Short mmCIF file of C-alpha atoms in Angstrom, two decimals:
data_model
loop_
_atom_site.label_atom_id
_atom_site.label_comp_id
_atom_site.label_asym_id
_atom_site.label_seq_id
_atom_site.Cartn_x
_atom_site.Cartn_y
_atom_site.Cartn_z
CA MET A 200 0.00 0.00 0.00
CA ASN A 201 1.38 3.31 -1.09
CA THR A 202 1.59 6.10 1.45
CA TYR A 203 1.13 9.69 0.15
CA PRO A 204 2.74 12.62 1.97
CA GLN A 205 0.34 14.79 4.01
CA PRO A 206 0.15 18.56 3.23
CA ASN A 207 1.72 20.92 5.78
CA THR A 208 -0.97 22.67 7.80
CA PRO A 209 0.05 26.23 8.80
CA THR A 210 -0.11 27.08 12.42
CA VAL A 211 -2.41 30.07 13.08
CA ASN A 212 -1.66 32.07 16.17
CA PRO A 213 -4.52 34.02 17.74
CA PRO A 214 -4.27 37.85 17.34
CA ALA A 215 -2.23 39.59 19.98
CA ARG A 216 -4.25 41.69 22.33
CA ARG A 217 -3.33 45.42 22.26
CA SER A 218 -2.44 46.74 25.64
CA ASN A 219 -4.33 49.65 27.14
CA ASN A 220 -1.06 51.59 27.46
CA THR A 221 -0.47 51.59 23.69
CA THR A 222 -3.99 52.84 22.98
CA TRP A 223 -3.65 55.75 25.36
CA LEU A 224 -0.25 56.59 23.89
CA ILE A 225 -1.69 56.84 20.38
CA LEU A 226 -4.67 58.87 21.54
CA GLY A 227 -2.45 61.18 23.58
CA GLY A 228 -0.11 61.68 20.65
CA GLY A 229 -3.04 62.65 18.44
CA VAL A 230 -4.21 65.19 20.96
CA VAL A 231 -0.72 66.70 21.18
CA ILE A 232 -0.39 66.86 17.42
CA GLY A 233 -3.85 68.44 17.13
CA THR A 234 -2.99 70.96 19.80
CA PHE A 235 0.19 71.95 17.99
CA LEU A 236 -1.72 72.27 14.73
CA VAL A 237 -4.23 74.62 16.36
CA LEU A 238 -1.43 76.60 17.99
CA GLY A 239 0.36 76.76 14.67
CA ILE A 240 -2.72 78.13 12.96
CA VAL A 241 -3.18 80.73 15.71
CA VAL A 242 0.48 81.76 15.57
CA ALA A 243 0.34 81.93 11.78
CA GLY A 244 -2.73 84.13 12.03
CA ILE A 245 -0.98 86.43 14.48
CA ILE A 246 2.07 86.61 12.24
CA LEU A 247 -0.12 87.33 9.23
CA TYR A 248 -1.99 90.02 11.18
CA LEU A 249 1.24 91.66 12.27
CA SER A 250 2.75 91.35 8.82
CA GLN A 251 -0.18 93.37 7.47
CA ASP A 252 0.61 96.24 9.90
CA ASN A 253 -2.95 96.47 11.08
CA ILE A 254 -3.62 99.73 12.89
CA ALA A 255 -4.20 99.74 16.65
CA GLN A 256 -7.61 99.93 18.29
CA ASP A 257 -9.52 103.24 18.13
CA VAL A 258 -6.85 105.06 16.11
CA THR A 259 -8.15 107.88 13.89
CA VAL A 260 -6.55 110.05 11.21
CA ALA A 261 -7.94 113.59 11.09
CA GLY A 262 -10.95 112.18 12.91
CA LEU A 263 -11.45 109.37 10.39
CA PRO A 264 -11.58 105.86 11.93
CA VAL A 265 -8.83 103.51 10.70
CA SER A 266 -8.78 101.07 13.61
CA GLY A 267 -7.86 97.51 12.58
CA MET A 268 -7.37 98.36 8.91
CA SER A 269 -4.60 96.76 6.90
CA SER A 270 -2.11 98.93 5.02
CA ASN A 271 -3.98 98.66 1.74
CA GLU A 272 -7.35 99.28 3.35
CA ALA A 273 -6.13 102.36 5.19
CA ARG A 274 -4.25 103.66 2.16
CA ASN A 275 -7.31 103.57 -0.08
CA TYR A 276 -9.61 104.91 2.63
CA LEU A 277 -7.40 107.87 3.51
CA ALA A 278 -6.58 108.76 -0.10
CA GLN A 279 -10.28 108.97 -0.86
CA ASN A 280 -11.57 110.73 2.25
CA VAL A 281 -8.91 113.11 3.59
CA PRO A 282 -8.73 115.42 0.52
CA ALA A 283 -12.52 115.76 0.64
CA GLN A 284 -12.45 117.15 4.17
CA SER A 285 -13.34 120.81 4.65
CA LEU A 286 -10.96 123.58 5.63
CA LEU A 287 -12.29 126.71 7.34
CA LEU A 288 -10.87 129.94 5.92
CA THR A 289 -11.31 133.17 7.85
CA ASP A 290 -10.41 136.84 7.56
CA GLY A 291 -11.08 137.35 11.25
CA THR A 292 -14.74 138.29 10.93
CA ARG A 293 -16.07 136.20 8.03
CA ASN A 294 -15.68 132.49 7.35
CA TRP A 295 -15.76 130.30 4.26
CA SER A 296 -15.36 126.57 3.78
CA LEU A 297 -13.51 124.80 0.97
CA ARG A 298 -12.45 121.22 0.50
CA LEU A 299 -8.74 120.59 0.88
CA VAL A 300 -8.58 119.35 -2.70
CA ASP A 301 -10.11 122.65 -3.91
CA LEU A 302 -6.98 124.37 -2.60
CA GLY A 303 -4.65 121.82 -4.16
CA ILE A 304 -4.02 120.11 -0.82
CA ASN A 305 -3.72 116.33 -0.79
CA ILE A 306 -2.61 113.71 1.70
CA ASN A 307 0.91 112.30 1.83
CA VAL A 308 -0.39 108.77 2.22
CA ASP A 309 2.92 107.03 2.96
CA ALA A 310 3.96 109.39 5.75
CA THR A 311 0.47 109.47 7.25
CA LEU A 312 0.04 105.70 7.10
CA ASN A 313 3.39 105.16 8.80
CA ALA A 314 2.32 107.48 11.62
CA ALA A 315 -1.01 105.67 11.98
CA GLN A 316 0.63 102.25 12.15
CA ASN A 317 2.92 103.46 14.92
CA ALA A 318 0.18 105.23 16.86
CA ASN A 319 -1.00 104.06 20.25
CA ALA A 320 -4.54 102.84 20.78
CA GLY A 321 -7.04 105.70 20.87
CA GLU A 322 -4.67 108.24 19.28
CA ASN A 323 -5.79 110.77 16.64
CA VAL A 324 -3.08 111.14 14.01
CA GLN A 325 -2.53 114.43 12.21
CA PRO A 326 -2.12 113.79 8.45
CA PHE A 327 0.90 114.84 6.44
CA TYR A 328 -0.02 116.87 3.37
CA THR A 329 1.25 117.81 -0.07
CA VAL A 330 0.22 120.84 -2.12
CA ASP A 331 -0.17 121.70 -5.80
CA LEU A 332 0.34 125.47 -5.80
CA ASN A 333 -1.14 125.89 -9.27
CA GLN A 334 -4.39 124.42 -7.99
CA SER A 335 -4.05 126.46 -4.80
CA GLN A 336 -3.97 129.71 -6.73
CA SER A 337 -7.11 128.67 -8.62
CA GLY A 338 -8.82 128.00 -5.30
CA PHE A 339 -7.81 131.37 -3.88
CA ILE A 340 -8.93 133.16 -7.04
CA TYR A 341 -12.33 131.49 -6.67
CA LEU A 342 -12.44 132.48 -2.99
CA SER A 343 -11.49 136.07 -3.89
CA ASP A 344 -14.81 136.49 -5.68
CA LEU A 345 -16.51 135.72 -2.37
CA ALA A 346 -14.17 137.36 0.10
CA ASN A 347 -12.77 140.49 -1.55
CA ILE A 348 -14.48 143.76 -0.70
CA PRO A 349 -14.26 146.23 -3.62
CA ALA A 350 -13.01 149.73 -2.95
CA SER A 351 -15.43 152.51 -3.77
CA THR A 352 -14.86 156.00 -5.09
CA ASN A 353 -18.12 157.65 -4.10
CA PRO A 354 -17.79 157.85 -1.20
CA ALA A 355 -14.09 157.03 -1.14
CA GLN A 356 -13.57 153.86 0.85
CA ASN A 357 -10.83 151.27 0.88
CA GLY A 358 -11.59 147.68 0.02
CA ARG A 359 -9.95 144.44 1.13
CA ALA A 360 -8.51 141.59 -0.89
CA ILE A 361 -6.86 138.24 -0.28
CA ASP A 362 -3.09 138.55 -0.73
CA ILE A 363 -2.79 135.45 -2.92
CA PRO A 364 1.02 135.57 -3.38
CA VAL A 365 1.46 135.60 0.39
CA MET A 366 -1.04 132.76 0.86
CA LEU A 367 0.78 130.60 -1.68
CA GLU A 368 4.10 131.21 0.04
CA ARG A 369 2.64 130.27 3.41
CA LEU A 370 1.37 126.97 2.04
CA ARG A 371 4.65 126.34 0.25
CA VAL A 372 6.92 126.74 3.28
CA ASN A 373 4.74 125.60 6.19
CA LEU A 374 1.81 123.62 4.83
CA ASN A 375 1.22 121.12 7.64
CA ALA A 376 1.39 123.70 10.41
CA GLU A 377 -0.83 126.19 8.56
CA ILE A 378 -3.78 123.79 8.38
CA ALA A 379 -3.11 121.57 11.39
CA ASP A 380 -6.19 122.76 13.29
CA GLY A 381 -8.46 122.77 10.25
CA VAL A 382 -8.47 126.57 10.07
CA LEU A 383 -6.51 128.78 7.66
CA ASP A 384 -6.23 132.49 8.47
CA LEU A 385 -6.33 134.58 5.30
CA SER A 386 -3.73 137.27 4.65
CA MET A 387 -5.69 140.34 3.56
CA ILE A 388 -4.52 143.67 2.16
CA ASP A 389 -6.23 147.03 2.04
CA VAL A 390 -7.14 148.12 -1.47
CA ALA A 391 -7.33 151.83 -2.28
CA PRO A 392 -9.99 153.20 -4.64
CA PRO A 393 -8.90 153.25 -8.29
CA VAL A 394 -7.34 156.35 -9.75
CA GLN A 395 -10.03 158.44 -11.42
CA GLU A 396 -9.08 159.73 -14.83
CA ASN A 397 -10.38 162.05 -17.48
CA ALA A 398 -9.01 161.91 -20.97
CA GLN A 399 -9.46 164.38 -23.81
CA ALA A 400 -10.77 163.33 -27.18
CA ASN A 401 -10.46 165.31 -30.39
CA SER A 402 -13.85 166.94 -30.10
CA GLY A 403 -14.81 166.69 -26.47
CA ALA A 404 -14.13 165.20 -23.06
CA THR A 405 -14.35 161.46 -22.49
CA THR A 406 -14.16 159.42 -19.31
CA VAL A 407 -12.35 156.17 -18.63
CA HIS A 408 -14.56 153.87 -16.58
CA VAL A 409 -13.04 150.85 -14.80
CA VAL A 410 -15.49 147.96 -14.62
CA GLU A 411 -16.17 146.78 -11.07
CA ARG A 412 -17.72 143.56 -9.81
CA GLY A 413 -21.43 143.22 -10.53
CA GLN A 414 -21.59 145.93 -13.19
CA GLU A 415 -23.30 145.44 -16.55
CA LEU A 416 -22.80 147.49 -19.68
CA GLY A 417 -26.41 148.67 -19.75
CA LEU A 418 -26.18 150.05 -16.22
CA ILE A 419 -22.83 151.70 -16.95
CA ALA A 420 -24.30 153.38 -20.04
CA LYS A 421 -27.29 154.58 -18.02
CA GLU A 422 -25.01 155.97 -15.31
CA TYR A 423 -23.17 158.17 -17.82
CA GLY A 424 -26.21 159.03 -19.93
CA VAL A 425 -24.94 157.42 -23.13
CA SER A 426 -26.13 154.46 -25.17
CA VAL A 427 -24.75 150.94 -25.05
CA GLU A 428 -24.14 151.21 -28.81
CA ASP A 429 -21.93 154.28 -28.29
CA ILE A 430 -19.81 152.44 -25.73
CA LEU A 431 -19.57 149.36 -27.97
CA ALA A 432 -18.49 151.46 -30.94
CA VAL A 433 -15.83 153.56 -29.25
CA ASN A 434 -14.36 150.54 -27.45
CA ASP A 435 -14.56 148.26 -30.50
CA LEU A 436 -16.64 145.70 -28.61
CA ALA A 437 -18.86 143.17 -30.35
CA ASN A 438 -20.74 141.65 -27.42
CA PRO A 439 -22.25 143.84 -24.68
CA ASP A 440 -22.37 140.84 -22.33
CA VAL A 441 -18.62 140.21 -22.44
CA ILE A 442 -16.97 142.66 -20.07
CA TYR A 443 -14.73 141.85 -17.11
CA VAL A 444 -13.73 143.32 -13.76
CA GLY A 445 -10.87 145.77 -14.21
CA GLN A 446 -11.62 146.42 -17.87
CA GLU A 447 -11.28 150.03 -19.01
CA LEU A 448 -14.19 151.40 -20.98
CA ILE A 449 -14.06 154.69 -22.81
CA ILE A 450 -17.28 156.60 -22.11
CA PRO A 451 -17.71 159.02 -25.02
CA ALA A 452 -18.99 162.53 -24.56
CA GLY A 453 -18.50 163.43 -28.21
CA GLY A 454 -15.98 162.69 -30.91
CA VAL A 455 -13.71 159.70 -31.17
CA TYR A 456 -11.33 158.80 -28.36
CA GLU A 457 -7.64 158.67 -29.19
CA PRO A 458 -4.92 157.31 -26.89
CA ALA A 459 -2.96 160.59 -26.83
CA ALA A 460 -4.47 161.69 -23.51
CA ALA A 461 -3.64 165.23 -22.42
CA ASP A 462 -2.25 164.03 -19.10
CA ALA A 463 0.06 161.40 -20.61
CA PRO A 464 3.70 161.99 -19.67
CA PRO A 465 6.11 162.77 -22.50
CA ALA A 466 8.12 160.04 -24.17
CA PRO A 467 11.56 159.78 -22.53
CA THR A 468 13.63 160.30 -25.70
CA GLY A 469 11.22 160.07 -28.61
CA VAL A 470 13.40 157.46 -30.28
CA GLY A 471 12.28 153.86 -30.85
CA LYS A 472 10.15 151.90 -28.39
CA GLU A 473 9.86 153.20 -24.84
CA ILE A 474 7.70 152.41 -21.81
CA VAL A 475 6.67 154.79 -19.05
CA VAL A 476 5.04 153.60 -15.82
CA SER A 477 3.34 156.30 -13.75
CA VAL A 478 2.92 155.31 -10.11
CA ASP A 479 0.73 158.33 -9.41
CA ASN A 480 -1.61 157.54 -12.31
CA GLN A 481 -1.29 153.75 -11.91
CA ARG A 482 -0.86 153.56 -15.67
CA ILE A 483 1.57 152.24 -18.25
CA TYR A 484 2.28 154.01 -21.55
CA ALA A 485 3.87 152.57 -24.70
CA TYR A 486 5.61 155.00 -27.08
CA GLU A 487 7.07 154.43 -30.50
CA ASN A 488 9.22 157.22 -31.91
CA GLY A 489 7.60 159.64 -29.49
CA GLN A 490 3.99 158.67 -30.29
CA LEU A 491 1.72 157.10 -27.69
CA VAL A 492 0.52 153.78 -29.12
CA ARG A 493 -1.03 152.09 -26.08
CA SER A 494 -1.92 152.77 -22.46
CA HIS A 495 -3.59 150.83 -19.68
CA LEU A 496 -4.16 150.85 -15.95
CA VAL A 497 -1.68 148.87 -13.86
CA SER A 498 -1.12 147.94 -10.24
CA THR A 499 2.27 148.94 -8.87
CA GLY A 500 3.78 148.16 -5.48
CA LEU A 501 2.03 148.49 -2.16
CA PRO A 502 3.43 151.02 0.34
CA ASP A 503 5.57 148.38 2.08
CA THR A 504 6.84 146.97 -1.24
CA PRO A 505 7.02 149.96 -3.60
CA THR A 506 7.96 149.87 -7.25
CA VAL A 507 11.42 151.33 -7.88
CA TYR A 508 11.68 154.70 -9.61
CA GLY A 509 14.16 155.47 -12.36
CA ASP A 510 15.27 154.51 -15.86
CA TYR A 511 15.89 150.84 -16.63
CA HIS A 512 15.91 148.49 -19.61
CA ILE A 513 14.19 145.16 -20.19
CA TYR A 514 16.94 142.58 -19.78
CA ILE A 515 15.01 139.33 -20.21
CA LYS A 516 11.56 138.23 -21.43
CA LEU A 517 9.93 135.00 -20.24
CA ALA A 518 6.60 133.66 -21.47
CA ALA A 519 6.00 132.41 -17.92
CA ASP A 520 8.08 132.40 -14.78
CA ASP A 521 7.81 131.33 -11.14
CA MET A 522 8.22 134.45 -9.03
CA ALA A 523 9.14 134.54 -5.35
CA GLY A 524 10.27 137.08 -2.80
CA PRO A 525 10.17 137.64 0.95
CA GLY A 526 6.88 136.15 2.07
CA TYR A 527 5.25 135.49 -1.31
CA TYR A 528 5.26 132.97 -4.16
CA LEU A 529 3.56 132.92 -7.57
CA PRO A 530 3.86 130.06 -10.06
CA GLN A 531 3.95 130.58 -13.82
CA VAL A 532 3.39 134.33 -13.99
CA PRO A 533 2.60 135.06 -17.65
CA TYR A 534 4.36 137.43 -20.06
CA THR A 535 7.10 138.51 -17.69
CA MET A 536 9.58 141.22 -18.67
CA TYR A 537 12.26 141.93 -16.05
CA PHE A 538 13.65 145.46 -16.11
CA TYR A 539 15.54 145.71 -12.80
CA GLN A 540 16.65 142.85 -10.55
CA GLY A 541 13.39 141.03 -9.62
CA TYR A 542 11.11 143.85 -10.78
CA ALA A 543 9.06 143.09 -13.86
CA ILE A 544 6.10 144.04 -16.01
CA HIS A 545 3.86 140.97 -16.21
CA GLY A 546 0.40 139.51 -16.54
CA THR A 547 -1.79 139.00 -13.49
CA TYR A 548 -4.24 136.17 -12.90
CA TRP A 549 -4.79 136.58 -9.15
CA HIS A 550 -6.57 139.94 -9.05
CA ASN A 551 -8.48 142.39 -11.22
CA ALA A 552 -7.97 145.48 -9.04
CA PHE A 553 -6.00 147.53 -11.57
CA GLY A 554 -5.72 151.25 -11.12
CA ARG A 555 -4.46 150.99 -7.53
CA PRO A 556 -1.31 149.63 -5.80
CA MET A 557 -1.58 145.86 -5.30
CA SER A 558 1.80 144.29 -5.99
CA HIS A 559 5.01 143.38 -4.20
CA GLY A 560 6.92 145.80 -6.42
CA CYS A 561 6.23 144.59 -9.94
CA VAL A 562 4.00 146.26 -12.51
CA ASN A 563 0.79 144.19 -12.76
CA LEU A 564 -1.23 144.16 -15.98
CA PRO A 565 -4.26 142.16 -17.10
CA THR A 566 -2.92 139.11 -18.89
CA SER A 567 -4.25 140.19 -22.29
CA GLU A 568 -2.56 143.59 -21.97
CA ALA A 569 0.67 142.02 -20.72
CA GLU A 570 0.67 139.81 -23.81
CA TRP A 571 0.45 142.88 -26.05
CA PHE A 572 3.35 144.60 -24.28
CA PHE A 573 5.33 141.34 -24.30
CA ASN A 574 4.96 140.96 -28.06
CA TRP A 575 5.59 144.65 -28.73
CA ALA A 576 8.58 145.38 -26.49
CA GLU A 577 12.08 144.07 -27.04
CA VAL A 578 14.99 143.20 -24.81
CA GLY A 579 16.70 146.54 -24.29
CA THR A 580 13.50 148.62 -24.40
CA LEU A 581 13.68 151.56 -22.00
CA VAL A 582 11.37 151.41 -18.96
CA ARG A 583 10.98 154.67 -17.05
CA VAL A 584 9.16 154.56 -13.71
CA ILE A 585 8.00 157.97 -12.52
#
């Protein structure tokens, strides 16, 4: 009988029983790992928060709440809202309100944001500002229409006007301090009544009328007892509605007005082109070979900053120039002709009060008149101030 080998039967051991100690070790390790994960997330959040330079609790900038904002949030918020804040402007008795941006004032966001991020909780941060002086002058010119008090001749009474060159210089050199409390004190000057003139025409007397604020051609004509058409004709005007403050209008009493007024000073030499500026008459005269070819009211220097007297010559002509002196600044003054040191004949965009002293020593003309003199005169042209 054959015997076949028997297959090997594997021995199966029963599963080992896990000890209670191992189970608790695994569970405890999971808890520790989970705790560290949570702590890691918290720490990462804190690091992220700090890395964003979030602003401390209850911090404000110019009264605007920026508490808890990130850099980008605060930057956008401040850039949008600070320039729109109002600034109170006062002449001591009257007040006006303009937005900062209307005066060319904007926020220096980087400097202001840095101050806010370093501020203590509950602190109000004063912004740092920048200024565009070209926009500032536009804002002050607009305000002048509201704040200036015209001088009157009957009865004679001084007016008041914003000294725009001085205001621009104040903003230029000390901007942040000037507006730190939200109030800007206006520098005002007294304005004398305009010089009253009579000129002689070929066949009768005529009067030069200087247009003042609020006047219309029809009312001016009625005041002098002439027709609007007469004034239009003698002044070569096409539109009776287009007149401006400071404009000279010839009021005819008969005949045709000619520029050779009887009270015009004589030409200095009678040779070539010459300019005479009369401080007493507040008037400029242009002569060519002894003949008067043009004349207009000007504004010369105020008593504290008088225009120099004497004979000079134009030594440089600039289509526009930034002008500065002690306590004043003016950007891009048009049609500037320097005749002695910093003294010049130039256009004027910041006032219309011609016919009376208004300047810091220069000879102010309406811009359109300054353009004519600029194109007519040459470097070397004699300028006599009397």
